[in-house]
Amino acid sequence: MSKDFNILFAGFGGQGVLFSGKLAAYAGLYDDKHITWLPSYGPEMRGGTANCSVCISDTPIGSPCVVSPNAFVALNLPSFERFKDRVVPGGTMIVDSSMIPAKCDRTDINIVYVEASKLATENDLEGLSNIILLGKLFKETGFCTAESLDKALLKCIPPKRKHLLEPNRKALKIGCEA
Amino acid sequence: MEDKFLMKGNEALAEAAIQAGCRHFFGYPITPQTELAAYMAKRMPQVDGTYLQAESEIAAANMVLGAAGSGVRAMTSSSSPGISLKTEAISYMAACDIPALIVNVQRGGPGLGGIQPSQADYWQATRATGHGDFQILVYAPATIQEMVDLVGVAFDKGDQYRIPAMILADGMLGQMMEPVKLPEAKANKIIDKPWACCGHHNKRPHNILNSLLLSPKELEDLIVQRYKRYDIIKENEQKWDEYLIDDADIVVVAYGASSRISHTAVDMAREKGIKAGLLRPITLWPFPVKAFETLKETAKAFISCEMSMGQMVDDVKLAVECKKPVSFVGRTGGKIPTPNEVLDKIIEVGGCC
Amino acid sequence: MEKVVFKKPHALTDVPFHYCAGCTHGIIHRLVAEVIDELGCEGHTVGVSPVGCAVMNYDYFNCDMIEAPHGRAPAVATGIKRAHPENVVFTYQGDGDLAAIGTAETVHAATRGENITVIFVNNTIYGMTGGQMAPTSLPGQVTQTTPYGRDVNKAGFPVRMCEMLSTLDGVALAQRTSVDTVKNVNDTKKAIRKAFQNQIDGKGFSIIEVLSTCPTNWGMNPIESLEWLRENMIPYYPLGVYKDEKKGARLENE
């Protein structure tokens, strides 16, 4: 992995964009990297588009705004259209193809289509498509270690929602294997 | 690495204040500082502190005046339009030599402006946080860890010099998360405040905290005295950070969020073989003129990078005594400049020297 | 043997008042100071000075004093009281300060049931700035800024603060008194004492509105002023207790 790895998550508010970013950030932290997590904020959080920049680096991070991501996780069509051309050549794009009917014709990046929302429904993991996509991102890029990603899950799922830990682990696994 | 965890800037500011012994927070909701007040609402009752949502920013700042005037560490936080309303109390606190902490998580202005990050309150913070001849300490953190560290510094220096202090942040720093390590709580290590109005207990003459001086001579004398204290602050309290400036031809001067963008741009310039460096003021008042003492001779040009319309350019020009050209690059209205925009300016300026 | 039969309260300093001849601020200051003496609370009392004629009362009261920006005294007092609940905290404010520029601070300190004491001096005029219309100026009253008399169709109606505040749950005591007669002076002192005692007992926000005179800006001599107060102010601002929560307005913490 290169010394800077910048991830952009984007979708509708409520799709867990910020949460998957937080998991990625904590995973980076547990790998002893420098990290930043920056959400979009404001009225657009209410059902509009939400996005989240995560930088993982071996050195202190300058700009936390991810303009040209090494990896882009697209959770809805408007975000897909808006950011698909910004992925750096050689980068990775993970697309929830059950939400996004379009295809990207770029050949200089690794594009992975995952029917994440459909898989979530089929596996009784409603609302965890974001975690399935994160699992796929992990599989494709290895942006963190598996141990750190699991530690991040343990950290980010609050004690009163402990019953969600196993479903999240399952979603990650499905993503990895999809 | 369990002692480090991720915190949002707004929450980190709040927790750092509690660790610094602040037990009195008076606020009023405004985006993008909301999480700070919400965090205080949750935490203050756990530490027997006061969280009070006031009827207005004006009232909140005046509650700080009362609490801090009675000797405790007190603070308020807001964002740009709200800070304008707090300037009344800030002027009175400065006039009564009452230390307190004011946090400004800046958003775009003027007027209601926007809610996205901005640095357009530079002039307000460094020139006029209210009417009259006065200054306040202004600290501009660039990382969440620095937000945490500077809250303690702001309280300590405020108490030491009896001057209000401001943390000038912005919506980006307020909303973003980075790993932080919290300082040890400094319980009850707050200095004595014999001037405080908390009851004389029949042991001393009554204290008065007042800013009305109808005699021009008395008022002038007091202000001149206060400015002597400001001179000591200017001498002792300038803070800044340097990145690759020793051999730099082009020095980007930037604080807070825009300094992070500039940091990335400087790296990009170096990759292209351009000798660029970053000078990052940490105190905006006092402005770190000392940082320019050698630089104004060695560097060829300076660029002020801001999320405002060049408000810091004058301070940079004064610091380099106009010996070298100072230009501006930046965005405003809630836009954050991209590293490429800053790089383009570095290249443009570099071509001229 | 000489015997002291009358003396200045300890809670007043030796600084001579700057008030105009016949102004009733002096009486009200004295009453507040007598109450502080009687309750023995001077050492842990903090007063908040207003902007207005009483702006310099930080020099007159012997307790610790903080000067507030115009209208903000209840907010400043809130800060002091929250930081030092054991202190007795009072504000002393005029009509412009409390009922115009500081209306929000007054109403919200009251509705929070802030455990403070507010002394409200209503003389229907801005005295310090030379006699402009106040929020409490009477309909038809001539002031510098209502030279043809207060026209309520243009300048609006006066504010009755005690009546308004008495509707709020946080208020323990709202009472209007006057200092135009010996009896009323005595009643005012009793009311002020109760307002301080309420705070000591933790009962919540107490406000005493004292009808007062401004001979200078009313253009009258002191005796005429007192008559004008009786004939014009008391009918519009009836004296009395508007709210008195015996158990206090604050809910006991379990």
Tab-separated table of C-alpha atoms in Angstrom, chain A:
chain	number	residue	atom	x	y	z
A	1	MET	CA	0.000	0.000	0.000
A	2	SER	CA	1.224	3.507	-0.825
A	3	LYS	CA	2.058	5.861	2.025
A	4	ASP	CA	-1.114	7.919	1.585
A	5	PHE	CA	-4.447	6.248	1.082
A	6	ASN	CA	-7.450	8.482	0.633
A	7	ILE	CA	-10.964	7.091	0.645
A	8	LEU	CA	-14.204	8.774	-0.263
A	9	PHE	CA	-17.550	7.322	0.796
A	10	ALA	CA	-20.635	8.923	-0.738
A	11	GLY	CA	-24.340	8.223	-0.815
A	12	PHE	CA	-27.627	9.343	0.683
A	13	GLY	CA	-27.912	10.434	4.296
A	14	GLY	CA	-29.022	7.375	6.283
A	15	GLN	CA	-27.033	4.846	4.218
A	16	GLY	CA	-24.288	4.675	6.815
A	17	VAL	CA	-21.759	6.670	4.819
A	18	LEU	CA	-20.285	8.360	7.889
A	19	PHE	CA	-20.258	5.138	9.891
A	20	SER	CA	-18.333	3.145	7.298
A	21	GLY	CA	-15.888	6.038	7.124
A	22	LYS	CA	-15.509	5.932	10.869
A	23	LEU	CA	-14.764	2.204	10.767
A	24	ALA	CA	-12.129	2.732	8.090
A	25	ALA	CA	-10.614	5.561	10.141
A	26	TYR	CA	-10.454	3.509	13.345
A	27	ALA	CA	-8.960	0.576	11.419
A	28	GLY	CA	-6.223	2.948	10.210
A	29	LEU	CA	-5.718	4.231	13.735
A	30	TYR	CA	-5.269	0.674	15.064
A	31	ASP	CA	-2.684	0.096	12.320
A	32	ASP	CA	-0.731	3.002	13.869
A	33	LYS	CA	-1.325	5.270	10.896
A	34	HIS	CA	-2.140	8.944	10.820
A	35	ILE	CA	-5.787	9.367	9.974
A	36	THR	CA	-8.423	12.022	9.361
A	37	TRP	CA	-12.174	11.633	8.994
A	38	LEU	CA	-14.110	14.544	7.522
A	39	PRO	CA	-17.855	14.483	6.891
A	40	SER	CA	-19.862	16.742	4.700
A	41	TYR	CA	-22.286	18.482	6.996
A	42	GLY	CA	-25.286	20.722	6.862
A	43	PRO	CA	-28.789	20.495	5.427
A	44	GLU	CA	-27.577	17.894	2.957
A	45	MET	CA	-27.440	15.430	5.850
A	46	ARG	CA	-31.243	15.332	5.842
A	47	GLY	CA	-31.913	12.854	3.068
A	48	GLY	CA	-29.630	14.585	0.605
A	49	THR	CA	-26.200	13.391	-0.387
A	50	ALA	CA	-23.721	12.696	2.360
A	51	ASN	CA	-20.069	12.057	1.890
A	52	CYS	CA	-17.105	11.355	4.035
A	53	SER	CA	-13.375	11.731	3.419
A	54	VAL	CA	-10.966	9.377	5.173
A	55	CYS	CA	-7.196	9.796	4.871
A	56	ILE	CA	-4.852	7.089	6.078
A	57	SER	CA	-1.164	7.906	5.919
A	58	ASP	CA	2.265	7.023	7.253
A	59	THR	CA	3.024	10.743	7.664
A	60	PRO	CA	1.075	13.654	9.157
A	61	ILE	CA	-1.885	14.529	6.976
A	62	GLY	CA	-2.219	17.914	5.350
A	63	SER	CA	-5.530	18.436	3.649
A	64	PRO	CA	-8.233	16.142	5.043
A	65	CYS	CA	-10.505	16.868	2.074
A	66	VAL	CA	-10.287	13.995	-0.360
A	67	VAL	CA	-10.492	15.557	-3.795
A	68	SER	CA	-8.908	12.703	-5.744
A	69	PRO	CA	-9.551	9.451	-3.885
A	70	ASN	CA	-7.446	6.320	-4.110
A	71	ALA	CA	-10.656	4.509	-3.360
A	72	PHE	CA	-14.234	5.613	-3.839
A	73	VAL	CA	-17.244	3.801	-2.410
A	74	ALA	CA	-20.401	4.831	-4.267
A	75	LEU	CA	-23.716	4.191	-2.518
A	76	ASN	CA	-26.066	6.102	-4.805
A	77	LEU	CA	-26.306	7.334	-8.380
A	78	PRO	CA	-25.775	11.085	-7.846
A	79	SER	CA	-22.575	10.376	-5.905
A	80	PHE	CA	-21.404	7.879	-8.515
A	81	GLU	CA	-21.878	10.468	-11.286
A	82	ARG	CA	-20.280	13.229	-9.255
A	83	PHE	CA	-17.115	11.483	-8.160
A	84	LYS	CA	-16.371	8.626	-10.606
A	85	ASP	CA	-13.983	10.714	-12.705
A	86	ARG	CA	-12.077	11.960	-9.669
A	87	VAL	CA	-10.633	8.566	-8.696
A	88	VAL	CA	-6.861	8.606	-9.284
A	89	PRO	CA	-5.599	6.364	-12.113
A	90	GLY	CA	-4.827	2.989	-10.652
A	91	GLY	CA	-7.391	3.589	-7.933
A	92	THR	CA	-10.403	1.533	-6.918
A	93	MET	CA	-14.118	2.184	-7.159
A	94	ILE	CA	-16.639	0.051	-5.276
A	95	VAL	CA	-20.169	0.449	-6.623
A	96	ASP	CA	-23.409	-0.736	-5.011
A	97	SER	CA	-24.882	-1.975	-8.282
A	98	SER	CA	-28.248	-2.742	-6.727
A	99	MET	CA	-28.613	1.009	-6.078
A	100	ILE	CA	-26.720	2.308	-9.113
A	101	PRO	CA	-27.928	1.089	-12.520
A	102	ALA	CA	-25.101	2.856	-14.421
A	103	LYS	CA	-21.702	1.604	-15.453
A	104	CYS	CA	-18.398	3.475	-15.585
A	105	ASP	CA	-16.328	3.106	-18.749
A	106	ARG	CA	-12.989	4.105	-17.234
A	107	THR	CA	-10.306	1.514	-17.882
A	108	ASP	CA	-7.547	3.069	-15.779
A	109	ILE	CA	-9.135	2.169	-12.456
A	110	ASN	CA	-10.308	-1.015	-10.815
A	111	ILE	CA	-14.106	-0.936	-10.790
A	112	VAL	CA	-15.945	-3.463	-8.658
A	113	TYR	CA	-19.706	-3.830	-8.776
A	114	VAL	CA	-21.349	-5.381	-5.736
A	115	GLU	CA	-25.070	-5.883	-5.331
A	116	ALA	CA	-24.643	-4.825	-1.730
A	117	SER	CA	-28.206	-3.747	-0.934
A	118	LYS	CA	-29.612	-6.918	-2.491
A	119	LEU	CA	-27.089	-9.076	-0.622
A	120	ALA	CA	-27.980	-7.320	2.614
A	121	THR	CA	-31.684	-8.064	2.122
A	122	GLU	CA	-31.053	-11.690	1.131
A	123	ASN	CA	-28.893	-12.305	4.181
A	124	ASP	CA	-31.226	-10.637	6.654
A	125	LEU	CA	-28.743	-7.771	7.072
A	126	GLU	CA	-31.086	-4.912	6.240
A	127	GLY	CA	-29.260	-1.572	6.489
A	128	LEU	CA	-25.794	-3.101	6.411
A	129	SER	CA	-25.039	-2.682	2.711
A	130	ASN	CA	-22.479	-0.055	3.702
A	131	ILE	CA	-20.590	-2.691	5.695
A	132	ILE	CA	-20.748	-5.159	2.824
A	133	LEU	CA	-19.194	-2.472	0.603
A	134	LEU	CA	-16.543	-1.787	3.252
A	135	GLY	CA	-15.738	-5.511	3.285
A	136	LYS	CA	-15.301	-5.395	-0.473
A	137	LEU	CA	-13.107	-2.300	-0.189
A	138	PHE	CA	-10.938	-4.112	2.333
A	139	LYS	CA	-10.674	-7.157	0.083
A	140	GLU	CA	-9.783	-5.121	-3.013
A	141	THR	CA	-7.333	-2.652	-1.470
A	142	GLY	CA	-6.121	-4.081	1.817
A	143	PHE	CA	-6.232	-0.542	3.208
A	144	CYS	CA	-5.919	-1.946	6.720
A	145	THR	CA	-5.294	-5.210	8.538
A	146	ALA	CA	-8.145	-7.616	9.253
A	147	GLU	CA	-7.416	-7.423	12.989
A	148	SER	CA	-7.680	-3.654	12.999
A	149	LEU	CA	-10.926	-3.720	11.048
A	150	ASP	CA	-12.456	-6.067	13.591
A	151	LYS	CA	-11.125	-3.930	16.427
A	152	ALA	CA	-12.731	-0.918	14.749
A	153	LEU	CA	-16.081	-2.741	14.732
A	154	LEU	CA	-15.720	-3.500	18.441
A	155	LYS	CA	-14.902	0.144	19.115
A	156	CYS	CA	-17.596	1.767	16.972
A	157	ILE	CA	-20.580	-0.365	17.904
A	158	PRO	CA	-21.765	1.065	21.217
A	159	PRO	CA	-22.307	-1.335	24.141
A	160	LYS	CA	-26.095	-0.952	24.040
A	161	ARG	CA	-26.075	-2.161	20.430
A	162	LYS	CA	-23.799	-5.127	21.021
A	163	HIS	CA	-26.339	-7.383	19.329
A	164	LEU	CA	-25.353	-5.713	16.043
A	165	LEU	CA	-21.729	-6.838	16.272
A	166	GLU	CA	-22.204	-10.282	14.723
A	167	PRO	CA	-24.430	-9.044	11.876
A	168	ASN	CA	-21.759	-6.443	11.086
A	169	ARG	CA	-19.037	-9.087	11.087
A	170	LYS	CA	-21.182	-11.212	8.819
A	171	ALA	CA	-21.712	-8.259	6.467
A	172	LEU	CA	-17.962	-7.641	6.276
A	173	LYS	CA	-17.426	-11.290	5.444
A	174	ILE	CA	-20.089	-11.291	2.740
A	175	GLY	CA	-18.439	-8.190	1.266
A	176	CYS	CA	-15.049	-9.868	1.255
A	177	GLU	CA	-16.445	-12.904	-0.512
A	178	ALA	CA	-18.764	-11.149	-2.915
